[in-house]
XYZ file of C-alpha atoms in Angstrom:
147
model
C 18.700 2.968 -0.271
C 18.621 6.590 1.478
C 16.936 6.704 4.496
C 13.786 8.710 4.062
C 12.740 5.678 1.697
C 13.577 3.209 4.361
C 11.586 4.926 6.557
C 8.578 4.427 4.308
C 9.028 1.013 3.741
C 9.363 0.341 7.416
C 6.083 2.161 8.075
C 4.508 0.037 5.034
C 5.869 -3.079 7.047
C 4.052 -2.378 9.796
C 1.173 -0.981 8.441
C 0.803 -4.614 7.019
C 1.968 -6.139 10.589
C -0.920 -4.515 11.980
C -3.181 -5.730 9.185
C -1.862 -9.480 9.980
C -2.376 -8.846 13.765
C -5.918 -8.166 12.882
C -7.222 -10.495 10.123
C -5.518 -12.968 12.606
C -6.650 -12.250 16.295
C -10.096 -9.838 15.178
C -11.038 -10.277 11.787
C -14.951 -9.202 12.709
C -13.398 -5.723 12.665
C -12.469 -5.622 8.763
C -15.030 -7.989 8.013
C -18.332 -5.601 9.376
C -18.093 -3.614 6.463
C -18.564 -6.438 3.915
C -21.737 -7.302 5.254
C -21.155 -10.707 5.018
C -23.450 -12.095 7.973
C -22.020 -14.076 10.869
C -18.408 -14.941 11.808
C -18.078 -18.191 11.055
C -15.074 -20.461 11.083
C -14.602 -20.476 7.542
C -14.908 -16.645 7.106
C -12.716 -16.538 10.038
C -10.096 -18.815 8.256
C -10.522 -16.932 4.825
C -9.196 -13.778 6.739
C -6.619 -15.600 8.704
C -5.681 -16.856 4.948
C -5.251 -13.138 4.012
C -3.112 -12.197 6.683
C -0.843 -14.682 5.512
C -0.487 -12.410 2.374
C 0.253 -9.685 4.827
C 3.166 -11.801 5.996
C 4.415 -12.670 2.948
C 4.821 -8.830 1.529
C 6.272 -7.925 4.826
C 8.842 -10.150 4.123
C 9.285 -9.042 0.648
C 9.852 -5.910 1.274
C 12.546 -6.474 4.070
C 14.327 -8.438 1.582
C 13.992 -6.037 -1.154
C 15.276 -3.599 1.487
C 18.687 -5.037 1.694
C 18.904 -5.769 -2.249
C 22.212 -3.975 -3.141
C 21.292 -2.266 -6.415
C 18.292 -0.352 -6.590
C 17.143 -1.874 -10.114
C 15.980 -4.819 -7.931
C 14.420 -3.049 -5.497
C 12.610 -1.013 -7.851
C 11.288 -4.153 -9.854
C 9.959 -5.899 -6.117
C 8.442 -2.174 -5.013
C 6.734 -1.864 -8.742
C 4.989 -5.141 -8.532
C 3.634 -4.348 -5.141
C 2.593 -1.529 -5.672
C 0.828 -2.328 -9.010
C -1.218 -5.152 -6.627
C -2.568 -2.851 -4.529
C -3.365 -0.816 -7.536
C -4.794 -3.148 -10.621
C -5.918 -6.331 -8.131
C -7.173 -4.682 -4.692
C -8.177 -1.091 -5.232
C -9.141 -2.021 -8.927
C -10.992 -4.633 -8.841
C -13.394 -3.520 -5.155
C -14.251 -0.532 -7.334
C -14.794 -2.537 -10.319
C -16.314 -5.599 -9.058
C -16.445 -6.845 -5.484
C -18.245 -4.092 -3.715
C -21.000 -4.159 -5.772
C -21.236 -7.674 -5.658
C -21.218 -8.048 -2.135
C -23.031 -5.142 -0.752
C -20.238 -3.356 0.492
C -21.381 0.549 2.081
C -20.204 3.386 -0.944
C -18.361 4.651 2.100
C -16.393 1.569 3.275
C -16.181 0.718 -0.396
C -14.063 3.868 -1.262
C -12.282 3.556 2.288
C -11.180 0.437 1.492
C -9.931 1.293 -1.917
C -8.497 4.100 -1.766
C -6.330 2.935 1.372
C -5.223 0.367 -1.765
C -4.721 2.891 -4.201
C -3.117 5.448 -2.098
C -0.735 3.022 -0.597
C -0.089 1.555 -4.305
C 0.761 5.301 -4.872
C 2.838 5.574 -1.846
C 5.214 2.831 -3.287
C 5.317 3.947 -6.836
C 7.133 6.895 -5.717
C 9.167 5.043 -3.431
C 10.317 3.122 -6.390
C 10.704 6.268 -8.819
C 13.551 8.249 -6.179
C 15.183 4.990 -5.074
C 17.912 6.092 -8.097
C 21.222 5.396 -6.493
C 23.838 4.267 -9.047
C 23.682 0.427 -9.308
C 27.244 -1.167 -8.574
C 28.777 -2.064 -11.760
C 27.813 -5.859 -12.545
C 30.301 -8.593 -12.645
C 32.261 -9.068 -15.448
C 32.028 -12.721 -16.865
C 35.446 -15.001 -16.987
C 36.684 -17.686 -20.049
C 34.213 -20.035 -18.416
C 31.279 -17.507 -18.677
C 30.845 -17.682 -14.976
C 31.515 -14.784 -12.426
C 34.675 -15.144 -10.607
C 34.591 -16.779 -7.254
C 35.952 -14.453 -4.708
């Protein structure tokens, strides 16, 4: 993977490293715009629960980082992106903001951080073209040979 994309991905891992540090230690500051009342223990679980998320696509994407050929990486950048795209940005626009009450303003914040970081990773995915190493051939058994 050249470095310029590298670069992105590391700045998408912390963008969601500082979105975990947040919904984990200070959740009240994400969760003013939803206008969802007071700070309970529940709500304040709920966003710990989402920052777990966070944790689990920064993860991801360090794996998919060190993925030799880029055919994988492109498949694990694709499907992230497409979840900030069709699931988060989507469905706040669609659904969710309306429902709760959410400000027009922190409504299309909120979303378009989503889509615009969905965005972000489609290209990511489109120039990460180096040539794929050529896969292992198959033996008599049908199994790769063990090196």
């Amino acid at each position: 993977m050249r470095l310029p994309l590298r670069v992105v991905l590391w700045i998408y891992i912390v963008f969601n490293v500082l979105q975990t540090v947040v919904l984990s230690f200070n959740p009240e500051v994400v969760d003013r715009a939803y206008l969802g009342g007071e700070m309970t223990p529940t709500r304040h679980f709920q966003w710990y629960a989402i920052a777990g998320y966070h944790v689990l696509i920064i993860a991801i994407t360090y794996v998919a980082m060190g993925l030799e050929r880029a055919a994988d990486r492109r498949r694990i950048i694709v499907i992230n992106a497409l979840m900030y795209i069709l699931w988060d940005a989507a469905a706040q626009v669609a659904y969710w903001g309306d429902a709760i009450g959410m400000a027009t303003s922190d409504l299309v914040t909120n979303a378009g951080v989503s889509f615009v970081v969905g965005i972000i990773l489609l290209v990511v995915a489109k120039l990460d073209r180096e040539d794929d190493p050529a896969p292992r051939t198959l033996g008599a058994t049908g199994r790769a040979p063990v090196e």
